[in-house]
mmCIF file of C-alpha atoms in Angstrom:
data_model
loop_
_atom_site.group_PDB
_atom_site.id
_atom_site.type_symbol
_atom_site.label_atom_id
_atom_site.label_comp_id
_atom_site.label_asym_id
_atom_site.label_seq_id
_atom_site.Cartn_x
_atom_site.Cartn_y
_atom_site.Cartn_z
ATOM 1 C CA MET A 1408 -51.849 71.694 -0.598
ATOM 2 C CA THR A 1409 -52.278 68.288 0.971
ATOM 3 C CA ASP A 1410 -49.814 66.442 3.116
ATOM 4 C CA THR A 1411 -48.533 63.165 1.808
ATOM 5 C CA VAL A 1412 -48.421 60.333 4.305
ATOM 6 C CA HIS A 1413 -45.645 57.869 3.661
ATOM 7 C CA THR A 1414 -46.180 54.336 4.913
ATOM 8 C CA ALA A 1415 -43.557 51.672 5.151
ATOM 9 C CA ALA A 1416 -43.721 49.107 2.423
ATOM 10 C CA PRO A 1417 -44.779 45.688 3.691
ATOM 11 C CA LEU A 1418 -42.135 43.034 3.903
ATOM 12 C CA PRO A 1419 -42.084 40.470 1.109
ATOM 13 C CA ARG A 1420 -44.008 37.322 1.964
ATOM 14 C CA ARG A 1421 -40.911 35.121 2.115
ATOM 15 C CA TRP A 1422 -39.323 37.503 4.632
ATOM 16 C CA ARG A 1423 -42.441 37.446 6.812
ATOM 17 C CA VAL A 1424 -42.506 33.648 6.736
ATOM 18 C CA ARG A 1425 -38.815 33.534 7.620
ATOM 19 C CA GLU A 1426 -39.325 35.993 10.490
ATOM 20 C CA ILE A 1427 -42.246 33.985 11.916
ATOM 21 C CA ALA A 1428 -40.301 30.726 11.594
ATOM 22 C CA GLY A 1429 -37.310 32.254 13.361
ATOM 23 C CA THR A 1430 -39.483 33.548 16.198
ATOM 24 C CA ARG A 1431 -41.092 30.144 16.657
ATOM 25 C CA PHE A 1432 -37.706 28.444 16.623
ATOM 26 C CA LEU A 1433 -36.253 30.730 19.287
ATOM 27 C CA LEU A 1434 -39.424 30.498 21.386
ATOM 28 C CA HIS A 1435 -39.223 26.715 21.243
ATOM 29 C CA ARG A 1436 -35.579 26.796 22.305
ATOM 30 C CA ALA A 1437 -36.363 29.190 25.163
ATOM 31 C CA ILE A 1438 -39.166 26.944 26.434
ATOM 32 C CA THR A 1439 -36.831 23.959 26.216
ATOM 33 C CA GLY A 1440 -34.299 25.869 28.307
ATOM 34 C CA VAL A 1441 -36.922 26.673 30.943
ATOM 35 C CA PHE A 1442 -37.820 22.991 31.223
ATOM 36 C CA ALA A 1443 -34.123 22.151 31.525
ATOM 37 C CA VAL A 1444 -33.798 24.496 34.507
ATOM 38 C CA ILE A 1445 -36.953 23.017 36.048
ATOM 39 C CA GLY A 1446 -35.440 19.568 35.595
ATOM 40 C CA ALA A 1447 -32.337 20.768 37.419
ATOM 41 C CA PHE A 1448 -34.621 21.987 40.236
ATOM 42 C CA VAL A 1449 -36.240 18.574 40.602
ATOM 43 C CA LEU A 1450 -33.015 16.558 40.413
ATOM 44 C CA LEU A 1451 -31.281 18.864 42.863
ATOM 45 C CA PHE A 1452 -34.125 18.607 45.360
ATOM 46 C CA PHE A 1453 -34.242 14.829 45.356
ATOM 47 C CA ALA A 1454 -30.446 14.582 45.437
ATOM 48 C CA LEU A 1455 -30.051 16.818 48.488
ATOM 49 C CA TYR A 1456 -33.325 16.837 50.391
ATOM 50 C CA ALA A 1457 -35.058 13.543 49.749
ATOM 51 C CA SER A 1458 -32.452 11.295 51.364
ATOM 52 C CA ALA A 1459 -33.296 9.107 54.345
ATOM 53 C CA ASP A 1460 -32.074 11.717 56.840
ATOM 54 C CA PRO A 1461 -31.045 14.990 55.164
ATOM 55 C CA ALA A 1462 -30.599 16.744 58.509
ATOM 56 C CA ARG A 1463 -27.954 14.264 59.642
ATOM 57 C CA ALA A 1464 -26.249 14.476 56.240
ATOM 58 C CA MET A 1465 -25.935 18.243 56.667
ATOM 59 C CA LEU A 1466 -24.342 17.995 60.113
ATOM 60 C CA PRO A 1467 -20.913 16.768 61.205
ATOM 61 C CA GLN A 1468 -20.566 13.129 62.171
ATOM 62 C CA ASP A 1469 -20.319 13.993 65.868
ATOM 63 C CA ALA A 1470 -23.662 15.848 65.873
ATOM 64 C CA THR A 1471 -26.050 14.881 68.662
ATOM 65 C CA ASP A 1472 -29.655 13.795 68.286
ATOM 66 C CA ALA A 1473 -30.694 17.196 69.624
ATOM 67 C CA ASP A 1474 -28.746 18.907 66.837
ATOM 68 C CA VAL A 1475 -30.409 16.682 64.242
ATOM 69 C CA ALA A 1476 -33.846 17.406 65.677
ATOM 70 C CA ALA A 1477 -33.188 21.152 65.640
ATOM 71 C CA VAL A 1478 -32.092 21.138 61.978
ATOM 72 C CA THR A 1479 -35.037 18.916 61.036
ATOM 73 C CA ALA A 1480 -37.476 21.384 62.588
ATOM 74 C CA GLU A 1481 -35.704 24.449 61.169
ATOM 75 C CA TYR A 1482 -35.731 23.239 57.560
ATOM 76 C CA GLY A 1483 -39.023 21.338 57.704
ATOM 77 C CA PHE A 1484 -37.572 17.929 56.892
ATOM 78 C CA ASP A 1485 -40.326 16.326 58.966
ATOM 79 C CA ARG A 1486 -43.030 17.673 56.655
ATOM 80 C CA PRO A 1487 -44.565 15.770 53.700
ATOM 81 C CA ILE A 1488 -42.320 15.549 50.660
ATOM 82 C CA TRP A 1489 -44.587 17.685 48.471
ATOM 83 C CA VAL A 1490 -44.564 20.449 51.106
ATOM 84 C CA GLN A 1491 -40.764 20.328 51.217
ATOM 85 C CA PHE A 1492 -40.588 20.539 47.427
ATOM 86 C CA THR A 1493 -42.995 23.490 47.302
ATOM 87 C CA ASN A 1494 -40.980 25.331 49.938
ATOM 88 C CA PHE A 1495 -37.773 24.527 48.082
ATOM 89 C CA VAL A 1496 -39.056 25.908 44.765
ATOM 90 C CA GLY A 1497 -40.428 28.992 46.498
ATOM 91 C CA SER A 1498 -37.141 29.718 48.261
ATOM 92 C CA VAL A 1499 -35.210 29.300 45.004
ATOM 93 C CA LEU A 1500 -37.505 31.522 42.944
ATOM 94 C CA THR A 1501 -37.467 34.268 45.581
ATOM 95 C CA GLY A 1502 -33.740 33.935 46.266
ATOM 96 C CA ASN A 1503 -34.610 33.323 49.907
ATOM 97 C CA LEU A 1504 -32.365 30.333 50.514
ATOM 98 C CA PRO A 1505 -30.844 29.922 53.972
ATOM 99 C CA ASP A 1506 -27.473 31.579 54.443
ATOM 100 C CA SER A 1507 -24.364 29.579 53.665
ATOM 101 C CA PHE A 1508 -23.451 27.343 56.592
ATOM 102 C CA ARG A 1509 -19.755 28.092 56.141
ATOM 103 C CA TYR A 1510 -19.718 31.777 55.175
ATOM 104 C CA GLY A 1511 -22.940 33.024 56.763
ATOM 105 C CA GLU A 1512 -23.873 34.968 53.606
ATOM 106 C CA ASN A 1513 -26.538 34.743 50.918
ATOM 107 C CA PRO A 1514 -25.565 31.723 48.773
ATOM 108 C CA PHE A 1515 -26.704 33.292 45.494
ATOM 109 C CA ALA A 1516 -24.564 36.359 46.189
ATOM 110 C CA LEU A 1517 -21.555 34.113 46.856
ATOM 111 C CA ALA A 1518 -22.162 32.118 43.676
ATOM 112 C CA LEU A 1519 -22.464 35.256 41.556
ATOM 113 C CA ASP A 1520 -19.282 36.674 43.119
ATOM 114 C CA HIS A 1521 -17.363 33.607 41.900
ATOM 115 C CA LEU A 1522 -19.124 33.493 38.531
ATOM 116 C CA GLY A 1523 -16.957 36.270 37.083
ATOM 117 C CA ALA A 1524 -13.749 34.256 37.453
ATOM 118 C CA SER A 1525 -15.341 31.260 35.711
ATOM 119 C CA VAL A 1526 -16.668 33.442 32.889
ATOM 120 C CA LEU A 1527 -13.226 35.004 32.391
ATOM 121 C CA LEU A 1528 -11.514 31.623 32.278
ATOM 122 C CA GLY A 1529 -14.136 30.076 30.006
ATOM 123 C CA THR A 1530 -14.330 33.025 27.606
ATOM 124 C CA VAL A 1531 -10.583 33.197 26.996
ATOM 125 C CA ALA A 1532 -10.376 29.414 26.593
ATOM 126 C CA LEU A 1533 -13.372 29.425 24.244
ATOM 127 C CA PHE A 1534 -11.883 32.056 21.927
ATOM 128 C CA ILE A 1535 -8.494 30.342 21.818
ATOM 129 C CA GLY A 1536 -9.996 26.875 21.405
ATOM 130 C CA ALA A 1537 -12.393 28.070 18.703
ATOM 131 C CA GLY A 1538 -9.634 29.835 16.790
ATOM 132 C CA LEU A 1539 -7.185 26.948 16.887
ATOM 133 C CA GLY A 1540 -9.868 24.316 16.367
ATOM 134 C CA GLY A 1541 -11.285 26.191 13.399
ATOM 135 C CA LEU A 1542 -7.827 26.577 11.873
ATOM 136 C CA VAL A 1543 -7.008 22.889 12.336
ATOM 137 C CA GLY A 1544 -10.346 21.829 10.858
ATOM 138 C CA TYR A 1545 -10.020 24.128 7.855
ATOM 139 C CA LEU A 1546 -6.443 23.058 7.117
ATOM 140 C CA ALA A 1547 -7.398 19.389 7.440
ATOM 141 C CA ALA A 1548 -10.294 19.822 5.002
ATOM 142 C CA THR A 1549 -8.469 21.863 2.369
ATOM 143 C CA GLY A 1550 -5.003 20.313 2.600
ATOM 144 C CA THR A 1551 -3.502 18.016 0.006
ATOM 145 C CA GLY A 1552 -0.568 16.465 1.853
ATOM 146 C CA TRP A 1553 -0.701 13.557 4.279
ATOM 147 C CA TRP A 1554 0.072 15.730 7.290
ATOM 148 C CA ARG A 1555 -2.818 18.107 6.724
ATOM 149 C CA ARG A 1556 -5.315 15.472 5.563
ATOM 150 C CA ARG A 1557 -4.503 12.766 8.131
ATOM 151 C CA GLY A 1558 -1.941 14.017 10.600
ATOM 152 C CA LEU A 1559 -3.847 17.014 11.983
ATOM 153 C CA PRO A 1560 -7.091 15.052 12.589
ATOM 154 C CA ALA A 1561 -5.077 12.286 14.278
ATOM 155 C CA VAL A 1562 -3.415 14.784 16.623
ATOM 156 C CA ALA A 1563 -6.808 16.317 17.429
ATOM 157 C CA ILE A 1564 -8.305 12.919 18.247
ATOM 158 C CA ALA A 1565 -5.304 12.031 20.418
ATOM 159 C CA SER A 1566 -5.619 15.285 22.370
ATOM 160 C CA HIS A 1567 -9.316 14.554 22.924
ATOM 161 C CA ALA A 1568 -8.388 11.281 24.617
ATOM 162 C CA LEU A 1569 -5.967 13.061 26.968
ATOM 163 C CA PRO A 1570 -7.456 13.334 30.488
ATOM 164 C CA THR A 1571 -7.824 16.924 31.639
ATOM 165 C CA PHE A 1572 -6.332 16.262 35.056
ATOM 166 C CA PHE A 1573 -3.304 14.497 33.547
ATOM 167 C CA LEU A 1574 -2.589 17.383 31.172
ATOM 168 C CA ALA A 1575 -2.947 19.882 34.021
ATOM 169 C CA VAL A 1576 -0.472 17.985 36.195
ATOM 170 C CA VAL A 1577 2.042 17.689 33.330
ATOM 171 C CA LEU A 1578 1.857 21.413 32.562
ATOM 172 C CA ILE A 1579 2.233 22.300 36.240
ATOM 173 C CA TYR A 1580 5.295 20.078 36.544
ATOM 174 C CA VAL A 1581 6.961 21.410 33.381
ATOM 175 C CA PHE A 1582 6.208 25.134 33.553
ATOM 176 C CA ALA A 1583 5.871 25.699 37.306
ATOM 177 C CA VAL A 1584 8.117 23.128 38.970
ATOM 178 C CA VAL A 1585 10.919 22.593 36.427
ATOM 179 C CA LEU A 1586 11.039 25.818 34.407
ATOM 180 C CA LYS A 1587 9.432 28.014 37.085
ATOM 181 C CA VAL A 1588 8.076 30.460 34.525
ATOM 182 C CA LEU A 1589 4.346 30.317 35.312
ATOM 183 C CA PRO A 1590 2.338 30.338 38.555
ATOM 184 C CA THR A 1591 -0.096 27.556 39.361
ATOM 185 C CA ASN A 1592 -2.433 28.987 41.942
ATOM 186 C CA GLY A 1593 -5.276 31.448 41.550
ATOM 187 C CA LEU A 1594 -5.809 34.777 39.854
ATOM 188 C CA ARG A 1595 -3.096 36.758 41.569
ATOM 189 C CA THR A 1596 -1.410 37.775 38.306
ATOM 190 C CA PRO A 1597 -2.440 37.617 34.627
ATOM 191 C CA ALA A 1598 0.151 34.865 34.171
ATOM 192 C CA GLY A 1599 -1.982 32.663 36.405
ATOM 193 C CA LEU A 1600 -4.518 32.521 33.589
ATOM 194 C CA VAL A 1601 -2.173 30.830 31.111
ATOM 195 C CA LEU A 1602 -2.064 27.201 32.274
ATOM 196 C CA PRO A 1603 -5.773 26.716 33.053
ATOM 197 C CA VAL A 1604 -6.710 28.373 29.755
ATOM 198 C CA VAL A 1605 -4.376 26.051 27.842
ATOM 199 C CA VAL A 1606 -5.870 22.966 29.513
ATOM 200 C CA LEU A 1607 -9.444 24.049 28.797
ATOM 201 C CA ALA A 1608 -8.689 25.131 25.230
ATOM 202 C CA VAL A 1609 -7.051 21.785 24.442
ATOM 203 C CA SER A 1610 -10.171 19.999 25.704
ATOM 204 C CA ILE A 1611 -12.478 21.726 23.184
ATOM 205 C CA ILE A 1612 -10.199 21.981 20.130
ATOM 206 C CA PRO A 1613 -10.902 18.419 18.824
ATOM 207 C CA ASP A 1614 -14.704 18.809 18.660
ATOM 208 C CA ILE A 1615 -14.459 22.188 16.969
ATOM 209 C CA ALA A 1616 -11.837 20.939 14.497
ATOM 210 C CA ARG A 1617 -13.958 17.926 13.590
ATOM 211 C CA THR A 1618 -17.087 20.050 13.087
ATOM 212 C CA VAL A 1619 -15.248 22.580 10.910
ATOM 213 C CA ARG A 1620 -13.594 19.842 8.855
ATOM 214 C CA VAL A 1621 -16.898 18.087 8.114
ATOM 215 C CA SER A 1622 -18.657 21.363 7.268
ATOM 216 C CA VAL A 1623 -15.883 22.561 4.958
ATOM 217 C CA LEU A 1624 -15.664 19.206 3.154
ATOM 218 C CA GLU A 1625 -19.405 19.334 2.469
ATOM 219 C CA LEU A 1626 -19.184 22.910 1.213
ATOM 220 C CA LEU A 1627 -16.258 22.182 -1.091
ATOM 221 C CA ASP A 1628 -18.543 19.876 -3.091
ATOM 222 C CA ALA A 1629 -21.513 22.259 -3.025
ATOM 223 C CA ASP A 1630 -22.890 23.560 -6.312
ATOM 224 C CA HIS A 1631 -22.400 27.245 -5.505
ATOM 225 C CA VAL A 1632 -18.734 26.657 -4.623
ATOM 226 C CA ARG A 1633 -18.162 24.799 -7.883
ATOM 227 C CA ALA A 1634 -19.851 27.632 -9.735
ATOM 228 C CA ALA A 1635 -17.576 30.141 -8.022
ATOM 229 C CA ARG A 1636 -14.534 28.141 -9.129
ATOM 230 C CA SER A 1637 -15.810 28.027 -12.688
ATOM 231 C CA ARG A 1638 -16.097 31.832 -12.685
ATOM 232 C CA GLY A 1639 -12.405 32.051 -11.861
ATOM 233 C CA LEU A 1640 -12.692 33.366 -8.300
ATOM 234 C CA SER A 1641 -9.564 33.003 -6.203
ATOM 235 C CA GLY A 1642 -9.377 30.376 -3.493
ATOM 236 C CA ARG A 1643 -9.156 33.039 -0.805
ATOM 237 C CA ARG A 1644 -12.265 34.824 -2.047
ATOM 238 C CA ILE A 1645 -14.191 31.555 -2.277
ATOM 239 C CA ALA A 1646 -13.139 30.654 1.252
ATOM 240 C CA LEU A 1647 -14.204 33.987 2.740
ATOM 241 C CA ARG A 1648 -17.423 34.450 0.797
ATOM 242 C CA HIS A 1649 -18.794 30.923 0.372
ATOM 243 C CA ILE A 1650 -17.123 28.567 2.849
ATOM 244 C CA VAL A 1651 -16.306 30.335 6.105
ATOM 245 C CA ALA A 1652 -19.677 32.071 6.421
ATOM 246 C CA ASN A 1653 -21.690 28.928 5.642
ATOM 247 C CA ALA A 1654 -19.572 26.725 7.912
ATOM 248 C CA ALA A 1655 -19.987 29.108 10.842
ATOM 249 C CA ALA A 1656 -23.544 28.101 11.835
ATOM 250 C CA PRO A 1657 -22.809 24.549 13.078
ATOM 251 C CA VAL A 1658 -19.639 25.802 14.749
ATOM 252 C CA VAL A 1659 -21.536 28.517 16.621
ATOM 253 C CA ASN A 1660 -24.092 25.950 17.739
ATOM 254 C CA LEU A 1661 -21.291 23.761 19.056
ATOM 255 C CA LEU A 1662 -19.692 26.733 20.792
ATOM 256 C CA GLY A 1663 -22.891 27.225 22.772
ATOM 257 C CA VAL A 1664 -22.583 23.700 24.127
ATOM 258 C CA GLN A 1665 -18.872 24.187 24.765
ATOM 259 C CA ALA A 1666 -19.550 27.464 26.589
ATOM 260 C CA GLY A 1667 -21.880 25.645 28.955
ATOM 261 C CA TYR A 1668 -19.249 22.964 29.452
ATOM 262 C CA LEU A 1669 -16.553 25.530 30.169
ATOM 263 C CA LEU A 1670 -18.828 27.258 32.665
ATOM 264 C CA GLY A 1671 -19.765 24.157 34.616
ATOM 265 C CA GLY A 1672 -17.408 21.451 33.430
ATOM 266 C CA ALA A 1673 -14.198 23.247 34.373
ATOM 267 C CA VAL A 1674 -14.452 21.944 37.940
ATOM 268 C CA VAL A 1675 -11.322 19.794 37.597
ATOM 269 C CA VAL A 1676 -9.296 22.656 36.134
ATOM 270 C CA GLU A 1677 -10.450 25.192 38.721
ATOM 271 C CA THR A 1678 -9.751 22.776 41.571
ATOM 272 C CA THR A 1679 -6.339 21.753 40.225
ATOM 273 C CA PHE A 1680 -5.139 25.309 39.663
ATOM 274 C CA GLY A 1681 -6.859 26.857 42.689
ATOM 275 C CA TRP A 1682 -8.924 29.073 40.397
ATOM 276 C CA PRO A 1683 -11.487 31.070 42.431
ATOM 277 C CA GLY A 1684 -14.401 30.217 40.171
ATOM 278 C CA LEU A 1685 -17.846 28.739 40.532
ATOM 279 C CA GLY A 1686 -16.674 25.173 39.954
ATOM 280 C CA GLN A 1687 -14.215 25.232 42.826
ATOM 281 C CA LEU A 1688 -16.814 26.898 45.053
ATOM 282 C CA ALA A 1689 -19.320 24.129 44.248
ATOM 283 C CA VAL A 1690 -16.795 21.397 45.092
ATOM 284 C CA ASN A 1691 -15.789 23.053 48.358
ATOM 285 C CA SER A 1692 -19.403 23.612 49.391
ATOM 286 C CA LEU A 1693 -20.249 19.980 48.650
ATOM 287 C CA GLN A 1694 -17.285 18.764 50.697
ATOM 288 C CA ASN A 1695 -18.354 21.042 53.558
ATOM 289 C CA ARG A 1696 -22.006 19.919 53.250
ATOM 290 C CA ASP A 1697 -22.972 23.524 52.678
ATOM 291 C CA TYR A 1698 -26.179 22.585 50.861
ATOM 292 C CA PRO A 1699 -27.636 26.087 50.392
ATOM 293 C CA LEU A 1700 -24.434 27.071 48.598
ATOM 294 C CA VAL A 1701 -24.467 23.845 46.556
ATOM 295 C CA ILE A 1702 -28.002 24.652 45.417
ATOM 296 C CA ALA A 1703 -27.054 28.201 44.435
ATOM 297 C CA CYS A 1704 -23.977 27.051 42.480
ATOM 298 C CA VAL A 1705 -25.840 24.349 40.561
ATOM 299 C CA LEU A 1706 -28.748 26.620 39.664
ATOM 300 C CA VAL A 1707 -26.465 29.441 38.511
ATOM 301 C CA LEU A 1708 -24.591 26.935 36.341
ATOM 302 C CA ALA A 1709 -27.863 25.565 34.921
ATOM 303 C CA VAL A 1710 -29.166 29.023 34.041
ATOM 304 C CA GLY A 1711 -25.791 29.985 32.550
ATOM 305 C CA PHE A 1712 -25.778 26.845 30.408
ATOM 306 C CA VAL A 1713 -29.277 27.587 29.096
ATOM 307 C CA ILE A 1714 -28.420 31.226 28.325
ATOM 308 C CA ALA A 1715 -25.227 30.230 26.490
ATOM 309 C CA ASN A 1716 -27.118 27.746 24.319
ATOM 310 C CA LEU A 1717 -29.920 30.221 23.625
ATOM 311 C CA LEU A 1718 -27.416 32.854 22.475
ATOM 312 C CA ALA A 1719 -25.784 30.248 20.247
ATOM 313 C CA ASP A 1720 -29.194 29.422 18.745
ATOM 314 C CA VAL A 1721 -29.815 33.100 18.012
ATOM 315 C CA LEU A 1722 -26.449 33.471 16.272
ATOM 316 C CA SER A 1723 -26.954 30.217 14.361
ATOM 317 C CA ALA A 1724 -30.361 31.396 13.158
ATOM 318 C CA LEU A 1725 -28.849 34.678 11.960
ATOM 319 C CA LEU A 1726 -26.010 32.922 10.146
ATOM 320 C CA GLU A 1727 -28.127 30.125 8.678
ATOM 321 C CA PRO A 1728 -31.857 30.968 8.490
ATOM 322 C CA ARG A 1729 -32.661 27.504 7.105
ATOM 323 C CA ILE A 1730 -32.299 25.921 10.571
ATOM 324 C CA THR A 1731 -35.423 27.788 11.702
ATOM 325 C CA ALA A 1732 -37.558 26.315 8.955
#
């Protein structure tokens, strides 16, 4: 009696080609992200360290020449520029930046401690903004009346033109000063999350609504959707099976960009509402000339932005394999 060895059947050729194309696509996007972080390294170095006198810029205005000389020697500002850049890259890659001038702690540890608050704020705002933006875009694309076809897009465009700081101030005045129903400062209670989330969600709804509207309008005229109508499928079934799934890929790609914006671009919101996130920490460290902490904040934001976009690319490739071709 002989044993039978079962071997897995090889994948069809079209699947292998699709798998290779997807791997190449994601590898290309990952390499692009690495170069983006390197670009942030270079820009950050020349912005902070390559000024005429970085030591004096780091010190208070009443600092003496002896203080300037001591800082210059400590950080090697008197060395050639290429030596300074090499030391800068080495200290960043090893996490061996000088301690924060203000807090006396590792700047990367401080930045990561504040990252959680920014991620919480951005994640909640992203889900709410994506849900409302997707609903507005879908209703605007499938509606028949003037309000749904023209009114909703007009409201979305108008909200996009609304300055973030202005909306934040108006909401604070109405709900905190006049009605006194919501707090305005920090993460002391869950209610403190409401106003900053609303401001951030409003800022991303227009782009998502526009993307969904364009995608749905294109799909409504697609051949497979017309064929589904001719077979007598209900509008709800057509929407779920043929429209929503196919319209998701460009929306997910946009959400990756929006996630990076919410992570790093929420500086105004965090500062206005006293939110203890990475954006507020970066602003405070810049005002205090705490350059090691500024470097840590910017690099954490850059890496977070790249990771968010890479995850969006992965999801987009899964939803729509044709983008990897």
